[in-house]
mmCIF file of C-alpha atoms and ligand atoms in Angstrom:
data_model
loop_
_atom_site.group_PDB
_atom_site.id
_atom_site.type_symbol
_atom_site.label_atom_id
_atom_site.label_comp_id
_atom_site.label_asym_id
_atom_site.label_seq_id
_atom_site.Cartn_x
_atom_site.Cartn_y
_atom_site.Cartn_z
ATOM 1 C CA MET A 21 72.538 94.975 107.188
ATOM 2 C CA TYR A 22 74.428 94.679 110.464
ATOM 3 C CA PRO A 23 77.979 93.310 110.475
ATOM 4 C CA ALA A 24 78.683 89.892 111.958
ATOM 5 C CA SER A 25 79.741 90.208 115.588
ATOM 6 C CA PHE A 26 83.390 90.973 116.215
ATOM 7 C CA GLU A 27 85.791 91.840 119.003
ATOM 8 C CA TYR A 28 87.046 95.430 119.045
ATOM 9 C CA VAL A 29 90.567 96.268 120.215
ATOM 10 C CA ALA A 30 91.964 99.818 120.382
ATOM 11 C CA PRO A 31 95.651 99.480 121.232
ATOM 12 C CA ALA A 32 97.624 102.424 122.588
ATOM 13 C CA THR A 33 100.922 101.444 120.974
ATOM 14 C CA LEU A 34 102.078 100.050 117.660
ATOM 15 C CA GLU A 35 103.720 97.118 119.459
ATOM 16 C CA GLU A 36 100.402 96.222 121.079
ATOM 17 C CA ALA A 37 98.615 96.455 117.725
ATOM 18 C CA LEU A 38 101.219 94.198 116.076
ATOM 19 C CA GLU A 39 101.003 91.726 118.936
ATOM 20 C CA THR A 40 97.204 91.501 118.522
ATOM 21 C CA LEU A 41 97.483 91.067 114.756
ATOM 22 C CA GLY A 42 100.129 88.377 115.307
ATOM 23 C CA ARG A 43 97.837 86.537 117.706
ATOM 24 C CA TYR A 44 94.809 86.469 115.386
ATOM 25 C CA GLY A 45 96.476 86.449 111.923
ATOM 26 C CA ASP A 46 93.891 86.144 109.126
ATOM 27 C CA ASP A 47 91.027 86.552 111.614
ATOM 28 C CA ALA A 48 91.959 90.148 112.445
ATOM 29 C CA LYS A 49 91.702 93.334 110.392
ATOM 30 C CA VAL A 50 93.251 96.763 110.858
ATOM 31 C CA LEU A 51 90.648 99.531 111.170
ATOM 32 C CA ALA A 52 91.775 102.995 110.044
ATOM 33 C CA GLY A 53 89.101 105.356 108.656
ATOM 34 C CA GLY A 54 86.643 102.491 108.266
ATOM 35 C CA GLN A 55 85.310 103.977 105.023
ATOM 36 C CA SER A 56 85.894 100.789 103.051
ATOM 37 C CA LEU A 57 86.090 98.132 105.751
ATOM 38 C CA ILE A 58 82.866 99.000 107.597
ATOM 39 C CA PRO A 59 80.684 98.992 104.429
ATOM 40 C CA LEU A 60 82.228 95.608 103.498
ATOM 41 C CA MET A 61 81.432 94.272 106.971
ATOM 42 C CA LYS A 62 77.882 95.590 106.813
ATOM 43 C CA LEU A 63 77.398 93.803 103.498
ATOM 44 C CA ARG A 64 79.023 90.717 105.071
ATOM 45 C CA PHE A 65 81.691 90.605 102.366
ATOM 46 C CA ALA A 66 84.129 90.780 105.299
ATOM 47 C CA ALA A 67 83.599 89.225 108.718
ATOM 48 C CA PRO A 68 86.798 89.616 110.765
ATOM 49 C CA ARG A 69 86.696 88.154 114.275
ATOM 50 C CA VAL A 70 88.758 91.049 115.603
ATOM 51 C CA LEU A 71 89.103 94.693 114.572
ATOM 52 C CA VAL A 72 92.366 96.359 115.540
ATOM 53 C CA ASP A 73 91.609 100.090 115.590
ATOM 54 C CA ILE A 74 94.844 102.009 114.935
ATOM 55 C CA ASN A 75 93.315 105.464 115.419
ATOM 56 C CA ARG A 76 94.821 105.918 118.894
ATOM 57 C CA LEU A 77 98.375 105.049 117.865
ATOM 58 C CA PRO A 78 100.617 108.077 118.336
ATOM 59 C CA GLY A 79 102.747 109.687 115.653
ATOM 60 C CA LEU A 80 100.968 108.362 112.559
ATOM 61 C CA ASP A 81 99.107 111.516 111.512
ATOM 62 C CA THR A 82 102.023 113.507 110.110
ATOM 63 C CA LEU A 83 102.133 114.857 106.565
ATOM 64 C CA VAL A 84 105.569 116.340 106.115
ATOM 65 C CA GLU A 85 108.035 117.239 103.387
ATOM 66 C CA GLU A 86 111.161 115.618 104.757
ATOM 67 C CA ASP A 87 113.549 113.597 102.613
ATOM 68 C CA GLY A 88 110.748 113.517 100.002
ATOM 69 C CA LEU A 89 107.198 113.394 101.334
ATOM 70 C CA ARG A 90 106.062 111.311 104.295
ATOM 71 C CA ILE A 91 102.383 110.562 104.774
ATOM 72 C CA GLY A 92 101.617 108.858 108.096
ATOM 73 C CA ALA A 93 99.123 106.001 108.216
ATOM 74 C CA LEU A 94 96.467 108.153 109.895
ATOM 75 C CA VAL A 95 96.663 111.087 107.486
ATOM 76 C CA ARG A 96 93.109 111.598 106.191
ATOM 77 C CA HIS A 97 92.094 112.515 102.654
ATOM 78 C CA LYS A 98 90.865 115.827 104.148
ATOM 79 C CA THR A 99 94.317 116.686 105.508
ATOM 80 C CA CYS A 100 95.772 116.218 102.025
ATOM 81 C CA GLU A 101 93.009 118.282 100.471
ATOM 82 C CA ARG A 102 93.756 121.184 102.841
ATOM 83 C CA SER A 103 97.526 120.856 102.842
ATOM 84 C CA GLU A 104 99.531 123.705 101.379
ATOM 85 C CA VAL A 105 102.420 121.308 100.836
ATOM 86 C CA LEU A 106 100.656 119.342 98.115
ATOM 87 C CA GLY A 107 100.874 121.909 95.325
ATOM 88 C CA GLY A 108 103.649 122.516 92.810
ATOM 89 C CA ARG A 109 106.064 119.590 92.724
ATOM 90 C CA TRP A 110 103.507 117.421 94.576
ATOM 91 C CA GLY A 111 100.643 118.641 92.394
ATOM 92 C CA THR A 112 99.534 115.124 91.380
ATOM 93 C CA LEU A 113 98.589 114.445 95.004
ATOM 94 C CA GLY A 114 97.082 117.890 95.571
ATOM 95 C CA ALA A 115 94.861 117.450 92.509
ATOM 96 C CA ALA A 116 93.691 113.958 93.526
ATOM 97 C CA ALA A 117 92.740 114.720 97.150
ATOM 98 C CA PRO A 118 89.583 116.812 96.610
ATOM 99 C CA LEU A 119 88.308 114.364 93.975
ATOM 100 C CA ILE A 120 88.001 111.485 96.430
ATOM 101 C CA SER A 121 84.357 110.832 97.155
ATOM 102 C CA ASP A 122 82.607 113.439 99.313
ATOM 103 C CA PRO A 123 83.588 115.480 102.415
ATOM 104 C CA ILE A 124 82.232 112.855 104.832
ATOM 105 C CA ILE A 125 84.453 110.100 103.399
ATOM 106 C CA ARG A 126 87.377 112.507 103.137
ATOM 107 C CA ASN A 127 87.042 113.437 106.818
ATOM 108 C CA LEU A 128 87.737 109.888 107.938
ATOM 109 C CA GLY A 129 89.334 107.869 105.128
ATOM 110 C CA THR A 130 93.121 107.591 105.130
ATOM 111 C CA VAL A 131 95.635 107.522 102.290
ATOM 112 C CA ALA A 132 97.305 104.379 103.674
ATOM 113 C CA GLY A 133 93.937 102.663 104.152
ATOM 114 C CA SER A 134 93.093 103.397 100.554
ATOM 115 C CA LEU A 135 96.343 101.755 99.400
ATOM 116 C CA ALA A 136 95.834 98.735 101.696
ATOM 117 C CA HIS A 137 92.301 98.357 100.328
ATOM 118 C CA ALA A 138 93.755 98.178 96.762
ATOM 119 C CA ASP A 139 90.578 99.100 94.939
ATOM 120 C CA PRO A 140 91.456 99.521 91.232
ATOM 121 C CA GLN A 141 89.021 102.471 91.302
ATOM 122 C CA GLY A 142 90.943 104.121 94.157
ATOM 123 C CA ASP A 143 92.411 107.490 93.260
ATOM 124 C CA TRP A 144 95.415 107.503 95.610
ATOM 125 C CA GLY A 145 96.777 104.316 94.053
ATOM 126 C CA SER A 146 97.299 106.011 90.692
ATOM 127 C CA ALA A 147 98.435 109.386 92.045
ATOM 128 C CA LEU A 148 101.051 107.692 94.222
ATOM 129 C CA LEU A 149 102.103 105.112 91.595
ATOM 130 C CA ALA A 150 102.813 107.971 89.193
ATOM 131 C CA MET A 151 105.097 109.450 91.858
ATOM 132 C CA ASP A 152 106.943 106.159 92.546
ATOM 133 C CA ALA A 153 105.725 105.970 96.141
ATOM 134 C CA GLU A 154 106.310 103.100 98.544
ATOM 135 C CA VAL A 155 104.713 102.024 101.803
ATOM 136 C CA VAL A 156 106.555 101.313 105.027
ATOM 137 C CA ALA A 157 105.115 98.198 106.688
ATOM 138 C CA ARG A 158 105.813 97.048 110.255
ATOM 139 C CA GLY A 159 105.315 93.376 111.072
ATOM 140 C CA PRO A 160 106.441 90.773 113.574
ATOM 141 C CA ASP A 161 109.813 90.463 111.797
ATOM 142 C CA GLY A 162 110.538 94.187 111.596
ATOM 143 C CA THR A 163 110.060 96.895 108.996
ATOM 144 C CA ARG A 164 110.112 96.639 105.222
ATOM 145 C CA THR A 165 109.351 99.046 102.378
ATOM 146 C CA ILE A 166 107.147 97.951 99.499
ATOM 147 C CA PRO A 167 107.037 99.936 96.248
ATOM 148 C CA LEU A 168 103.424 100.426 95.165
ATOM 149 C CA ARG A 169 104.054 98.552 91.925
ATOM 150 C CA GLU A 170 104.749 95.488 94.123
ATOM 151 C CA LEU A 171 102.031 96.239 96.683
ATOM 152 C CA PHE A 172 99.112 95.927 94.258
ATOM 153 C CA GLN A 173 98.662 92.267 93.341
ATOM 154 C CA GLY A 174 95.107 92.289 91.989
ATOM 155 C CA PRO A 175 91.675 93.726 92.755
ATOM 156 C CA PHE A 176 91.543 94.257 96.557
ATOM 157 C CA ASP A 177 94.688 92.166 96.937
ATOM 158 C CA THR A 178 98.098 93.355 98.166
ATOM 159 C CA SER A 179 101.454 91.849 99.102
ATOM 160 C CA LEU A 180 100.898 92.940 102.738
ATOM 161 C CA GLU A 181 100.824 90.150 105.311
ATOM 162 C CA PRO A 182 97.768 90.080 107.600
ATOM 163 C CA THR A 183 100.170 90.676 110.503
ATOM 164 C CA GLU A 184 101.605 93.887 108.974
ATOM 165 C CA ILE A 185 100.571 97.507 109.459
ATOM 166 C CA ILE A 186 101.422 100.275 107.019
ATOM 167 C CA THR A 187 102.916 102.999 109.174
ATOM 168 C CA GLU A 188 103.784 105.475 106.455
ATOM 169 C CA VAL A 189 103.657 106.230 102.736
ATOM 170 C CA ARG A 190 106.871 107.675 101.310
ATOM 171 C CA VAL A 191 107.128 109.632 98.094
ATOM 172 C CA PRO A 192 110.607 110.322 96.716
ATOM 173 C CA ASP A 193 111.715 113.906 96.109
ATOM 174 C CA PRO A 194 110.860 114.684 92.469
ATOM 175 C CA GLY A 195 113.659 117.228 92.065
ATOM 176 C CA PRO A 196 113.477 121.034 91.818
ATOM 177 C CA VAL A 197 111.531 121.317 88.546
ATOM 178 C CA ALA A 198 108.555 119.006 88.672
ATOM 179 C CA GLY A 199 104.792 118.996 88.562
ATOM 180 C CA GLY A 200 101.770 116.873 88.028
ATOM 181 C CA THR A 201 98.025 116.603 88.035
ATOM 182 C CA TYR A 202 95.171 114.122 88.355
ATOM 183 C CA LEU A 203 92.101 114.009 86.154
ATOM 184 C CA LYS A 204 89.025 112.016 87.030
ATOM 185 C CA LEU A 205 85.820 111.321 85.129
ATOM 186 C CA GLU A 206 82.941 110.548 87.494
ATOM 187 C CA ARG A 207 79.231 110.214 86.781
ATOM 188 C CA LYS A 208 78.429 112.636 89.587
ATOM 189 C CA VAL A 209 80.339 114.339 92.381
ATOM 190 C CA GLY A 210 81.343 111.806 95.027
ATOM 191 C CA ASP A 211 81.327 108.826 92.691
ATOM 192 C CA PHE A 212 84.190 106.433 92.088
ATOM 193 C CA ALA A 213 86.132 107.043 88.876
ATOM 194 C CA THR A 214 84.862 105.900 85.504
ATOM 195 C CA VAL A 215 88.437 106.670 84.469
ATOM 196 C CA GLY A 216 91.246 108.504 86.230
ATOM 197 C CA VAL A 217 94.684 109.505 84.966
ATOM 198 C CA ALA A 218 97.594 110.637 87.156
ATOM 199 C CA VAL A 219 100.477 112.450 85.516
ATOM 200 C CA HIS A 220 103.765 113.441 87.083
ATOM 201 C CA LEU A 221 106.883 114.898 85.422
ATOM 202 C CA SER A 222 110.346 115.685 86.746
ATOM 203 C CA MET A 223 112.239 117.935 84.347
ATOM 204 C CA ASP A 224 115.951 117.987 83.701
ATOM 205 C CA ASP A 225 117.427 120.892 81.732
ATOM 206 C CA GLY A 226 114.256 121.483 79.708
ATOM 207 C CA ARG A 227 113.651 117.824 78.991
ATOM 208 C CA VAL A 228 111.640 115.176 80.774
ATOM 209 C CA GLY A 229 113.881 113.513 83.351
ATOM 210 C CA ARG A 230 111.276 111.130 84.720
ATOM 211 C CA ALA A 231 107.641 110.657 83.714
ATOM 212 C CA GLY A 232 104.996 108.924 85.786
ATOM 213 C CA ILE A 233 101.602 108.102 84.271
ATOM 214 C CA ALA A 234 99.124 105.872 86.105
ATOM 215 C CA LEU A 235 95.555 104.871 85.363
ATOM 216 C CA THR A 236 92.500 104.386 87.578
ATOM 217 C CA ALA A 237 89.550 102.038 86.987
ATOM 218 C CA VAL A 238 90.821 100.577 83.720
ATOM 219 C CA GLY A 239 92.521 97.402 84.927
ATOM 220 C CA PRO A 240 92.668 94.863 87.744
ATOM 221 C CA THR A 241 94.824 97.285 89.765
ATOM 222 C CA ASN A 242 95.882 100.894 89.370
ATOM 223 C CA LEU A 243 98.143 100.598 86.307
ATOM 224 C CA ARG A 244 101.423 102.233 85.295
ATOM 225 C CA ALA A 245 101.489 103.240 81.613
ATOM 226 C CA THR A 246 105.134 102.244 81.343
ATOM 227 C CA ALA A 247 105.580 102.564 77.554
ATOM 228 C CA ALA A 248 104.106 106.077 77.675
ATOM 229 C CA GLU A 249 106.475 107.012 80.498
ATOM 230 C CA GLU A 250 109.478 105.662 78.597
ATOM 231 C CA ALA A 251 108.443 107.470 75.426
ATOM 232 C CA LEU A 252 108.625 110.799 77.273
ATOM 233 C CA ALA A 253 111.914 110.277 79.107
ATOM 234 C CA GLY A 254 114.719 112.439 77.761
ATOM 235 C CA ARG A 255 112.444 114.331 75.357
ATOM 236 C CA GLU A 256 111.214 117.883 75.184
ATOM 237 C CA LEU A 257 107.511 118.205 75.951
ATOM 238 C CA THR A 258 106.436 118.907 72.373
ATOM 239 C CA ASP A 259 102.879 118.360 71.154
ATOM 240 C CA ASP A 260 104.159 115.302 69.240
ATOM 241 C CA ALA A 261 105.750 113.771 72.341
ATOM 242 C CA ILE A 262 102.573 114.394 74.351
ATOM 243 C CA GLY A 263 100.386 112.901 71.616
ATOM 244 C CA GLU A 264 102.529 109.771 71.419
ATOM 245 C CA ALA A 265 102.507 109.312 75.197
ATOM 246 C CA ALA A 266 98.716 109.721 75.272
ATOM 247 C CA ARG A 267 98.308 107.066 72.555
ATOM 248 C CA LEU A 268 100.595 104.656 74.450
ATOM 249 C CA ALA A 269 98.750 105.287 77.728
ATOM 250 C CA ALA A 270 95.462 104.395 76.017
ATOM 251 C CA GLU A 271 97.085 101.174 74.753
ATOM 252 C CA ALA A 272 98.147 100.300 78.314
ATOM 253 C CA ALA A 273 94.585 100.553 79.637
ATOM 254 C CA GLN A 274 92.660 97.307 80.123
ATOM 255 C CA PRO A 275 89.113 98.624 80.423
ATOM 256 C CA HIS A 276 85.899 96.593 80.574
ATOM 257 C CA SER A 277 82.501 97.748 79.379
ATOM 258 C CA ASP A 278 80.064 98.304 82.251
ATOM 259 C CA THR A 279 77.305 100.647 83.367
ATOM 260 C CA ARG A 280 79.811 103.521 83.507
ATOM 261 C CA GLY A 281 80.763 103.230 79.834
ATOM 262 C CA SER A 282 82.084 101.018 77.051
ATOM 263 C CA ALA A 283 85.682 99.828 76.964
ATOM 264 C CA ASP A 284 86.308 101.933 73.840
ATOM 265 C CA TYR A 285 84.934 105.044 75.510
ATOM 266 C CA LYS A 286 87.125 104.539 78.591
ATOM 267 C CA ARG A 287 90.222 103.991 76.450
ATOM 268 C CA THR A 288 89.482 107.238 74.619
ATOM 269 C CA VAL A 289 89.119 109.057 77.939
ATOM 270 C CA VAL A 290 92.541 107.748 78.994
ATOM 271 C CA ARG A 291 94.072 109.179 75.810
ATOM 272 C CA VAL A 292 92.331 112.545 76.165
ATOM 273 C CA PHE A 293 93.110 112.854 79.900
ATOM 274 C CA THR A 294 96.759 111.900 79.430
ATOM 275 C CA GLU A 295 97.144 114.518 76.722
ATOM 276 C CA ARG A 296 95.258 117.123 78.762
ATOM 277 C CA GLY A 297 97.199 116.309 81.922
ATOM 278 C CA LEU A 298 100.578 116.549 80.208
ATOM 279 C CA ARG A 299 99.686 119.870 78.592
ATOM 280 C CA THR A 300 98.542 121.235 81.952
ATOM 281 C CA VAL A 301 101.782 120.151 83.612
ATOM 282 C CA ARG A 302 103.795 121.669 80.761
ATOM 283 C CA GLU A 303 102.082 125.019 81.333
ATOM 284 C CA GLY A 304 102.651 124.797 85.101
ATOM 285 C CA ILE A 305 106.326 124.004 84.754
ATOM 286 C CA ARG A 306 106.872 126.856 82.289
HETATM 287 C C1 FAD B 81 80.595 105.884 99.309
HETATM 288 C C2 FAD B 81 82.073 105.789 99.153
HETATM 289 C C3 FAD B 81 82.670 106.456 98.096
HETATM 290 C C4 FAD B 81 84.056 106.373 97.927
HETATM 291 N N1 FAD B 81 84.616 107.028 96.862
HETATM 292 C C5 FAD B 81 85.940 106.957 96.679
HETATM 293 C C6 FAD B 81 86.547 107.630 95.585
HETATM 294 O O1 FAD B 81 85.917 108.340 94.798
HETATM 295 N N2 FAD B 81 87.890 107.491 95.432
HETATM 296 C C7 FAD B 81 88.658 106.745 96.288
HETATM 297 O O2 FAD B 81 89.863 106.662 96.100
HETATM 298 N N3 FAD B 81 88.103 106.122 97.337
HETATM 299 C C8 FAD B 81 86.776 106.209 97.556
HETATM 300 N N4 FAD B 81 86.218 105.559 98.628
HETATM 301 C C9 FAD B 81 87.101 104.757 99.530
HETATM 302 C C10 FAD B 81 87.692 105.656 100.601
HETATM 303 O O3 FAD B 81 88.693 106.454 100.006
HETATM 304 C C11 FAD B 81 88.310 104.880 101.790
HETATM 305 O O4 FAD B 81 88.518 105.809 102.777
HETATM 306 C C12 FAD B 81 89.620 104.197 101.575
HETATM 307 O O5 FAD B 81 89.517 103.337 100.518
HETATM 308 C C13 FAD B 81 90.014 103.348 102.783
HETATM 309 O O6 FAD B 81 90.630 104.103 103.778
HETATM 310 P P1 FAD B 81 90.200 103.902 105.284
HETATM 311 O O7 FAD B 81 91.184 104.627 106.102
HETATM 312 O O8 FAD B 81 88.785 104.257 105.445
HETATM 313 O O9 FAD B 81 90.444 102.322 105.484
HETATM 314 P P2 FAD B 81 89.583 101.234 106.230
HETATM 315 O O10 FAD B 81 88.216 101.176 105.668
HETATM 316 O O11 FAD B 81 89.709 101.393 107.699
HETATM 317 O O12 FAD B 81 90.398 99.928 105.793
HETATM 318 C C14 FAD B 81 90.396 99.499 104.438
HETATM 319 C C15 FAD B 81 91.297 98.265 104.324
HETATM 320 O O13 FAD B 81 92.667 98.620 104.522
HETATM 321 C C16 FAD B 81 93.222 97.962 105.671
HETATM 322 N N5 FAD B 81 94.049 98.979 106.318
HETATM 323 C C17 FAD B 81 93.695 100.237 106.642
HETATM 324 N N6 FAD B 81 94.736 100.906 107.148
HETATM 325 C C18 FAD B 81 95.763 100.033 107.175
HETATM 326 C C19 FAD B 81 97.123 100.139 107.597
HETATM 327 N N7 FAD B 81 97.631 101.287 108.073
HETATM 328 N N8 FAD B 81 97.907 99.038 107.481
HETATM 329 C C20 FAD B 81 97.417 97.887 106.985
HETATM 330 N N9 FAD B 81 96.149 97.725 106.564
HETATM 331 C C21 FAD B 81 95.333 98.802 106.647
HETATM 332 C C22 FAD B 81 92.015 97.496 106.486
HETATM 333 O O14 FAD B 81 92.324 96.360 107.258
HETATM 334 C C23 FAD B 81 91.013 97.186 105.392
HETATM 335 O O15 FAD B 81 91.289 95.939 104.819
HETATM 336 C C24 FAD B 81 84.852 105.630 98.838
HETATM 337 C C25 FAD B 81 84.247 104.972 99.912
HETATM 338 C C26 FAD B 81 82.875 105.055 100.073
HETATM 339 C C27 FAD B 81 82.239 104.341 101.239
#
């Protein structure tokens, strides 16, 4: 199907983009990689009057380790996949990047666009939740930061105003001894997750300082497995501690049965992936 007709604006500055969004409010949509918005428009699930293409805005394509990690709004999945920065302490993100869809989507889709789209099956949502990330949003009243746990309100629903643009994703520094991974079950390469589990650990003197565990495709949003995280904090990464965290992560999942699998099956995958992810991180940190 063809999208409904719309006006296309390609501003040269952020101020111009914000001014256009302010003028049209709910009738306008930001266009980044277009990998979610354009399909929705073609299916007529979305019919914005105006598209504000941010691809020409300067300075938004930087992926840099600086006071933590900063991921500009135009950083593509591909850039993350190829980045040498996203190993080691940022391993959760490095593991997630190549698992997002296929190379064509990864060439164009952006990390920030994925978060703004708030698909509970999105992989970045979990990887970045596990790492306590936040987005920086510019709007008519200035700039604010929104932690991801407050950004995701429900399926495809965020706390962003229609007049706001995410300019950057910020991930706090996880400390010197840290690591993580992302595991995804998909029916075939390029598919959305049946289940995904993001794991991140910051270690402190041989014990877990901070644990981040987040789940994909088993709830109305990407979910934090908070009880599992708390159960690990302050403990050594023994098999018992890992097993308990995996059980608690499975309890936190809210899966539904569908064509990808039964709710029980998905819950079991969460437990197995959490355990596997934590063991992998333990090996990496050693
Ligand atoms: C066939 C297919 C398979 C896919 N598989 C996966 C997968 O396995 N895993 C996965 O995680 N994703 C998958 N995706 C989604 C893909 O990752 C998208 O690229 C991503 O969800 C959206 O990023 P985008 O830059 O393309 O955003 P767009 O499509 O341009 O925009 C998406 C939404 O976010 C808003 N938006 C975008 N950027 C901003 C911004 N800076 N500030 C404010 N609002 C903004 C737009 O207005 C729109 O509402 C798939 C998509 C397709 C079509």
